[in-house]
Coordinates of C-alpha atoms in Angstrom, one line a residue:
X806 CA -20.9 26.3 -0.4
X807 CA -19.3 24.1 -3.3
X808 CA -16.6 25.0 -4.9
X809 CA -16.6 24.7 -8.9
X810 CA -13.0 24.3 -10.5
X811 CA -12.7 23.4 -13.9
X812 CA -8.7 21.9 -14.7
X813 CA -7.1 21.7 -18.1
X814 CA -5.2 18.6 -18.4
X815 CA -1.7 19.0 -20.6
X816 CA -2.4 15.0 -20.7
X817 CA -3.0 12.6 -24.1
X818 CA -4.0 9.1 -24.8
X819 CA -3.0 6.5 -27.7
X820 CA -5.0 3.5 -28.4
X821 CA -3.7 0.1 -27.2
X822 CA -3.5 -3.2 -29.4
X823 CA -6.6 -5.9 -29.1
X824 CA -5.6 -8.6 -27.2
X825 CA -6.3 -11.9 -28.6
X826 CA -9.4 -13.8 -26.7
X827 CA -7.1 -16.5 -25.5
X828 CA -4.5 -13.9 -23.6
X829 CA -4.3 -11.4 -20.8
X830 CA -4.1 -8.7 -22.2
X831 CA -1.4 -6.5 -21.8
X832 CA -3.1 -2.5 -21.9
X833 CA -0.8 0.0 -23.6
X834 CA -1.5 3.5 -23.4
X835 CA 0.7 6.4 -23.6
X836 CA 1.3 8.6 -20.3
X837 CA -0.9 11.1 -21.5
X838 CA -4.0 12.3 -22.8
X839 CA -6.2 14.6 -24.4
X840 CA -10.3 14.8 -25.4
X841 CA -11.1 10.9 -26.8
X842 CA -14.4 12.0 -28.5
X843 CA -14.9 14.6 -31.0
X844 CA -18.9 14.4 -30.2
X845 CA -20.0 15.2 -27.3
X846 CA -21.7 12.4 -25.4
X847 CA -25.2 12.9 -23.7
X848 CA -25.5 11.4 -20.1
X849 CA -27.5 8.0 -20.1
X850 CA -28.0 8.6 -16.2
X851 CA -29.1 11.2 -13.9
X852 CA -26.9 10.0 -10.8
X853 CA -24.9 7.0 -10.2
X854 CA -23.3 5.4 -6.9
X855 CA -19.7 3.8 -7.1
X856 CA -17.3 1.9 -4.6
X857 CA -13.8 1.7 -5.3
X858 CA -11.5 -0.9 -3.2
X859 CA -8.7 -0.7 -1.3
X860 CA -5.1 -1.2 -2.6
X861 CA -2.0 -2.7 -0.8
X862 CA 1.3 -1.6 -3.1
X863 CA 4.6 -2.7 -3.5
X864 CA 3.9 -6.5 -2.5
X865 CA 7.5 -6.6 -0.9
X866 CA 10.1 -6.4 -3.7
X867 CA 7.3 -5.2 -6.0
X868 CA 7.6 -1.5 -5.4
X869 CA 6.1 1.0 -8.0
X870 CA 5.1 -1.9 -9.7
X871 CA 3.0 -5.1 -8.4
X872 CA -0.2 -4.0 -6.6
X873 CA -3.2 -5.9 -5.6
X874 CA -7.3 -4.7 -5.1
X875 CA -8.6 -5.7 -1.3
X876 CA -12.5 -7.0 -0.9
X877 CA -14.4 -4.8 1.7
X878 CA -12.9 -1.8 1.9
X879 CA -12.7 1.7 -0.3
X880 CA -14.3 4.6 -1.0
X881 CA -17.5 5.4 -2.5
X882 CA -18.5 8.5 -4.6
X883 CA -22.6 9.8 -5.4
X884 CA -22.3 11.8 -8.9
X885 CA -25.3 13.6 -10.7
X886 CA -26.0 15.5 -13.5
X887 CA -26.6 19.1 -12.0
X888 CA -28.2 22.2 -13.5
X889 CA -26.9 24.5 -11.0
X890 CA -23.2 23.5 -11.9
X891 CA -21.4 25.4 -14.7
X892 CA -21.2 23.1 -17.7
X893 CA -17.9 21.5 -17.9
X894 CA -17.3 21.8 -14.5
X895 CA -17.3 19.6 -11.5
X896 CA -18.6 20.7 -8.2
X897 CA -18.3 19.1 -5.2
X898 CA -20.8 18.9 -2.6
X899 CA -20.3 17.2 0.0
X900 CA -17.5 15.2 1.6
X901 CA -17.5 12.3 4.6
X902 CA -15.1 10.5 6.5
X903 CA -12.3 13.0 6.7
X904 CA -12.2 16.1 7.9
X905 CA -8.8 17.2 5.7
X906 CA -9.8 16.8 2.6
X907 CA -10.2 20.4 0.3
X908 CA -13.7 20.6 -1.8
X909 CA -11.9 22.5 -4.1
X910 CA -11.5 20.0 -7.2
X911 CA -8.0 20.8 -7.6
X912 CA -7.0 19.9 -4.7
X913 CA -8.8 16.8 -4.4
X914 CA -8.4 13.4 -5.3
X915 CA -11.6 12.6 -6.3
X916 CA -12.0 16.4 -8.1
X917 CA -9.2 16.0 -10.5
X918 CA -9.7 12.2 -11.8
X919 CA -13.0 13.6 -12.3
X920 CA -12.3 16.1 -14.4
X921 CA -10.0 14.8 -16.1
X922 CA -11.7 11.6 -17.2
X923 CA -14.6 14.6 -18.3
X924 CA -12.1 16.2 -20.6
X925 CA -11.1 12.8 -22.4
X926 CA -14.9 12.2 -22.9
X927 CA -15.1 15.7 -24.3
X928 CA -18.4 16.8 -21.6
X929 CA -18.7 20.8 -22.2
X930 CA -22.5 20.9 -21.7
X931 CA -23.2 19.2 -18.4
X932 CA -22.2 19.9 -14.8
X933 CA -21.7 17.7 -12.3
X934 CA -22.3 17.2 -8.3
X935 CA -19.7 15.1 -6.7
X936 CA -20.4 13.3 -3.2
X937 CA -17.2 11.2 -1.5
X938 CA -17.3 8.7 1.3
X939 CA -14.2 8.2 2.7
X940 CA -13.5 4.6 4.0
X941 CA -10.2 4.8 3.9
X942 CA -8.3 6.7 6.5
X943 CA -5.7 9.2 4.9
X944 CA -2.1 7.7 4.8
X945 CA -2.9 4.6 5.7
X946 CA -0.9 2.8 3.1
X947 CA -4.3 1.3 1.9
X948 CA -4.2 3.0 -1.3
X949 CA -6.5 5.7 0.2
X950 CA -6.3 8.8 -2.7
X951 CA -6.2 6.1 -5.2
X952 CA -9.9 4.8 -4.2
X953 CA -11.0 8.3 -4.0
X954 CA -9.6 8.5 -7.6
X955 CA -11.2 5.3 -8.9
X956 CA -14.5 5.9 -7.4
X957 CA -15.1 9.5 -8.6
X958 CA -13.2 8.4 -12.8
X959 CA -15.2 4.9 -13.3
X960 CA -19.2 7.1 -12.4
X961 CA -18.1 9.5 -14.8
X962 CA -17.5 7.2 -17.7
X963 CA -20.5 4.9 -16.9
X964 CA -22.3 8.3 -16.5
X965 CA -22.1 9.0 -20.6
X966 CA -22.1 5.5 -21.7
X967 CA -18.6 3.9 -20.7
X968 CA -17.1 4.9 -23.8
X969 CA -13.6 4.9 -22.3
X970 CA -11.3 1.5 -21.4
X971 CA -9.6 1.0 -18.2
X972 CA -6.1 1.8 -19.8
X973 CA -8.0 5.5 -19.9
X974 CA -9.1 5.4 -16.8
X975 CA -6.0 4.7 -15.2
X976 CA -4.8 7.2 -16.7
X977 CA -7.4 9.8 -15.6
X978 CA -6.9 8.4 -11.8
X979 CA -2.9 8.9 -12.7
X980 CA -3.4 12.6 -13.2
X981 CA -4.7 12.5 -9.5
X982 CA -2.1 10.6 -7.7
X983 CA 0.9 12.4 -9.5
X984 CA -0.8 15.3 -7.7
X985 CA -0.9 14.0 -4.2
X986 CA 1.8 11.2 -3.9
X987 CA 3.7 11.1 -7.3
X988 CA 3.4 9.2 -10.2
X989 CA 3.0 5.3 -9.5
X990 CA -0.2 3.3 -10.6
X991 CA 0.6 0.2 -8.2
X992 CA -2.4 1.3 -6.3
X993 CA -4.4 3.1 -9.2
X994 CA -4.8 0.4 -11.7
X995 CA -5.6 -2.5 -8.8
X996 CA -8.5 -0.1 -7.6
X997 CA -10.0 0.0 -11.6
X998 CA -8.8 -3.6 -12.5
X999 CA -9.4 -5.7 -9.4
X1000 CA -6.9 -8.0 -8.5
X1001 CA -3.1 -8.1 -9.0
X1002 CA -1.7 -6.0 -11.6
X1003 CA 2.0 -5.4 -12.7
X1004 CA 2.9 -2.0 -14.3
X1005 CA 5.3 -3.4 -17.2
X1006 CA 6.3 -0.4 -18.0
X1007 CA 5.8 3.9 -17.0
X1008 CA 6.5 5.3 -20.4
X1009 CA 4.3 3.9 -22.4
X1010 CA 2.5 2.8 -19.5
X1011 CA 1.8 -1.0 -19.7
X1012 CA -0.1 -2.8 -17.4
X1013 CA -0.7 -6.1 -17.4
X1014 CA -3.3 -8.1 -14.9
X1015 CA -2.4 -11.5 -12.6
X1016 CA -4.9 -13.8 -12.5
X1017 CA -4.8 -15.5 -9.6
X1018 CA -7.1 -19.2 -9.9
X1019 CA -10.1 -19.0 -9.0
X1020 CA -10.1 -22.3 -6.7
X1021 CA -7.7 -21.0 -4.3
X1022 CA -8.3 -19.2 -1.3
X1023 CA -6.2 -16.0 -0.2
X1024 CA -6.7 -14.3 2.3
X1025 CA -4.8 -10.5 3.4
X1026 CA -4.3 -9.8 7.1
X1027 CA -4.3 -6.1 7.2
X1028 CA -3.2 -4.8 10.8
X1029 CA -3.5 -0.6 10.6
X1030 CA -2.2 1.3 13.5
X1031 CA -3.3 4.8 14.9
X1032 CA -0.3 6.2 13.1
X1033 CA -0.1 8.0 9.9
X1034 CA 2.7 8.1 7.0
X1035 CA 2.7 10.5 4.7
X1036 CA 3.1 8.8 1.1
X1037 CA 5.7 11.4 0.2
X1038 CA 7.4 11.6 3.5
X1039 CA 8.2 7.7 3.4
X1040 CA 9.2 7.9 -0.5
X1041 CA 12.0 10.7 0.9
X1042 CA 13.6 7.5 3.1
X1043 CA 14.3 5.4 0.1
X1044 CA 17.9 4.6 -1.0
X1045 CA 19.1 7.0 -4.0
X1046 CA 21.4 3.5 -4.8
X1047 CA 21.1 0.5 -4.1
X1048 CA 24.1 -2.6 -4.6
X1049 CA 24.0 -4.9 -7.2
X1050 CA 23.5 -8.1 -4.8
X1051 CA 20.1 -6.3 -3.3
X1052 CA 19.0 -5.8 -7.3
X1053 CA 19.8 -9.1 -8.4
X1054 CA 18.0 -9.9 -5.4
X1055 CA 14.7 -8.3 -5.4
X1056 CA 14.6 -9.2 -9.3
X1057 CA 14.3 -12.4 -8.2
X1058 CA 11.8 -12.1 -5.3
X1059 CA 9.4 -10.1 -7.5
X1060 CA 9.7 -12.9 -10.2
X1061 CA 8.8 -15.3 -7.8
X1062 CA 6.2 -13.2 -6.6
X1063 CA 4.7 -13.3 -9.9
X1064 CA 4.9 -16.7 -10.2
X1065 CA 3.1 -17.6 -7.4
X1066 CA 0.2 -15.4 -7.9
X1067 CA -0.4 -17.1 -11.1
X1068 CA 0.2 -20.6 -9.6
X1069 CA -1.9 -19.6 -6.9
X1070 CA 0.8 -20.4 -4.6
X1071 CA -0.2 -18.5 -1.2
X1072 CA 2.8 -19.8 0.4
X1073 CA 5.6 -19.1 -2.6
X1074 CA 3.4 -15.8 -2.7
X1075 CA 4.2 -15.2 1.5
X1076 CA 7.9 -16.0 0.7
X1077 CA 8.2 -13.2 -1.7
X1078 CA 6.1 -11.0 0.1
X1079 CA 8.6 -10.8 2.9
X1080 CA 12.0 -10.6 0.8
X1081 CA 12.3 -7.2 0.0
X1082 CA 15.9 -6.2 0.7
X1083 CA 15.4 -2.2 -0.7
X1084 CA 12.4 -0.3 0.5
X1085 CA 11.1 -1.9 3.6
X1086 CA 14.0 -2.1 5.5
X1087 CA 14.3 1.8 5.3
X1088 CA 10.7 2.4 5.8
X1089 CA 10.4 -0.1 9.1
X1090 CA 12.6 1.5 11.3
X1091 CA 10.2 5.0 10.8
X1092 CA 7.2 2.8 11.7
X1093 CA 7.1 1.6 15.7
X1094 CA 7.1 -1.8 16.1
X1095 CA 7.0 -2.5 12.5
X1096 CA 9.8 -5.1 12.7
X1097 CA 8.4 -6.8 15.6
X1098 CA 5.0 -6.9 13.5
X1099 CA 6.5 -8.9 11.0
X1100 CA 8.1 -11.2 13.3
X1101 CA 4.9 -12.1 15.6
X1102 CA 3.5 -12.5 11.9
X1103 CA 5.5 -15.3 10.6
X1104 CA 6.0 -16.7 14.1
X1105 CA 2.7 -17.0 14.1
X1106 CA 2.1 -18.9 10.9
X1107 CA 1.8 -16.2 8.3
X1108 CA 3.4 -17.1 4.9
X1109 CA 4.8 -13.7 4.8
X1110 CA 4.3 -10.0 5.9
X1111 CA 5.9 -6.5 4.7
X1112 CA 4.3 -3.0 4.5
X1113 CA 1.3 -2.3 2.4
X1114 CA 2.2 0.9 0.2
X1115 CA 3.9 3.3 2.4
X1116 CA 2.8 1.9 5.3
X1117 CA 1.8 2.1 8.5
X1118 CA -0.3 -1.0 7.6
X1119 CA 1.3 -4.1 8.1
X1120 CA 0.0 -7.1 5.8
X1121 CA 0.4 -10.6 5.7
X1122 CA -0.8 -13.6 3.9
X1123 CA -2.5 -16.8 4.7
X1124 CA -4.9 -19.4 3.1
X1125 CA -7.1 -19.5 6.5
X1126 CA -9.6 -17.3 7.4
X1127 CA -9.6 -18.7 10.7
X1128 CA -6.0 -18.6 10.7
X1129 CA -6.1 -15.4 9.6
X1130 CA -8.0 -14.0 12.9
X1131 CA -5.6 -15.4 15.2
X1132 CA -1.8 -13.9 13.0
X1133 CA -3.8 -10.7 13.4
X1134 CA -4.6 -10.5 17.0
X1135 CA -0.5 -11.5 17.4
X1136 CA 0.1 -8.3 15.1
X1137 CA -2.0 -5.9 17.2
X1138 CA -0.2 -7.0 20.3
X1139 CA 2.9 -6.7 18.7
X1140 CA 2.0 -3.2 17.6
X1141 CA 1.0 -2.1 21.0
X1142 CA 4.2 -3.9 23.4
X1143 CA 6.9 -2.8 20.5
X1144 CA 5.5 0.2 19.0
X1145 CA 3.1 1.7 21.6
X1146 CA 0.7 2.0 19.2
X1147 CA -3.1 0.7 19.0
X1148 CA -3.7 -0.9 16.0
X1149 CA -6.8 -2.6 13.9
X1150 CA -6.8 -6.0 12.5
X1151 CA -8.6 -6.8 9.5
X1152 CA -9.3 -10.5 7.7
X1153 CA -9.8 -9.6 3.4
X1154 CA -9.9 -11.4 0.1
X1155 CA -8.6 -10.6 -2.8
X1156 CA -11.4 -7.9 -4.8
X1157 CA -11.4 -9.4 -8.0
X1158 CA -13.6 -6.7 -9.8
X1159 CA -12.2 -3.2 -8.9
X1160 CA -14.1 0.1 -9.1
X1161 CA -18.0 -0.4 -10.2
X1162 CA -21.3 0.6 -10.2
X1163 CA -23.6 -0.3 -7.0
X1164 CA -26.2 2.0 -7.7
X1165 CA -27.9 4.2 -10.9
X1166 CA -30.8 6.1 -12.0
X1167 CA -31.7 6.1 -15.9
X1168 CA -32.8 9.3 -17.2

């Protein structure tokens, strides 16, 4: 039986600048927010299908605040407008993929971006039915609760009309993660935006998208072994200080980082990717065979390679796909001789697009 929850958010928006048509915008929005419509909105569907992509954080020296979208992989969520649900409330009825998530809304990922991006679009007179696909394995370091989040907050708004922007909606998926793995949008905003994104700032949260050209090719080697860490368990290994050599350091690498995605340098962008001198060499050591990962990585002609979010993936970057193929088979080996662990390679671009639509019904 589904479980109905309905959750008052303490949270409040405040509307962003224009940008100018000639810019990248940067989207401003306080870290918080409240009910954005003071009429309530009729649905312009009856159900509505949406995927949501996966994430890889951090980028190296980019932690809490560079993250990038990944083509071919995410979660996908089925929502409808259901008589049977209390109005105002979300219900959800059924779950795939994982056999630890809760169906209770507020305790899942999917349930609370829901509901929250509900109370900022002011729905007190419809229920809804709430169906999540999990393609992303739990602590996978794949930006897993994030695509649950995405996918459930983006059907909701394009449920009533898409009244709310993505600045909102990051917000709404914020609400989840803070619940689950703390308050970071690195993987959030990639899986609404699509493609990089840098979090200029937390408070007001800023976030600012990367193009990266068109005419280039990139291509992510992600290399996931049968191990799981725990978002919050690998955010407890981080340094409480670091040296002022290693933050003059990483300032730099995440500079250059940023360069090169907008240059659409893959090879600057491997470079950076691998120069982190704060996070990953404390989270490495708690991953077997991480370290030799890397190394079978670059010896094998990757431009770079680090941990994705948290980990245990491992990614790396190239500009082949072929190429690609044979860095990851090196990986997997590498993962099985130095960690004892059996692993999965996959080839990805770049998901330029982020969470969407792939399905709908008018009413």
């Amino acid at each position: 039986m589904a479980i109905c929850f309905q959750f008052q958010s303490p949270l409040k928006p405040i509307t962003f600048p224009a940008s100018t048509p000639k810019k990248i915008p940067i989207l401003r929005c306080k870290a918080s927010f409240s009910t954005t419509t003071t009429t309530e909105l009729e649905p312009v569907f009856t159900s509505v299908k949406s995927f949501a992509p996966a994430t890889v954080a951090n980028l190296g020296p980019g932690f809490d605040f560079l993250g990038a979208a990944v083509d071919g992989l995410g979660d996908y969520v089925s929502l409808s407008v259901d008589s049977s649900v209390s109005p105002g409330h979300v219900s959800i009825s059924e779950l795939s993929g994982s056999s630890k998530l809760s169906p209770n809304p507020l305790f899942n990922c999917a349930g609370i971006a829901a509901i929250a991006t509900m109370k900022m679009l002011n729905i007190r007179s419809f229920g809804l039915s709430l169906k999540l696909e999990k393609g992303l394995p739990l602590g996978s370091g794949l930006g897993s609760s994030a695509a649950s989040a995405a996918a459930a907050a983006v059907p909701v708004n394009e449920l009533f009309g898409a009244k709310l922007g993505v600045d909102q909606l990051v917000l709404a998926g914020l609400e989840s993660e803070a619940k689950v793995s703390g308050y970071h949008a690195d993987n959030i905003a990639p899986a609404i935006m699509g493609g990089f994104v840098l979090i200029k700032s937390y408070d007001p949260l800023e976030l600012k998208p990367l193009i990266f050209p068109q005419n280039r090719e990139l291509f992510f080697i992600l290399v996931s072994p049968e191990f799981e860490a725990p978002t919050k368990k690998m955010r407890a290994a981080l340094p409480t200080e670091i040296g002022m050599p290693h933050h003059v350091w990483n300032c730099s690498q995440a500079g250059a980082l940023v360069a090169s995605v907008l240059e659409g340098d893959v090879v600057g962008l491997g470079k950076a990717l691998s120069s982190d001198k704060i996070v990953e060499p404390k989270r490495a050591p708690l991953i077997p065979g991480m370290e030799a990962v890397k190394k079978a990585a670059i010896q094998a002609g990757a431009f770079g390679c680090t941990i994705s979010g948290a980990g245990p993936t491992a990614v790396s970057v190239i500009d082949n796909e072929e190429k690609g193929k044979e860095i990851g088979q090196k990986m997997v080996e590498a993962f099985l001789e130095e960690g004892h662990l059996r692993s999965v390679a996959m080839i990805k671009r770049l998901d330029r697009v982020g969470a969407r639509l792939i399905d709908s019904v008018p009413r």
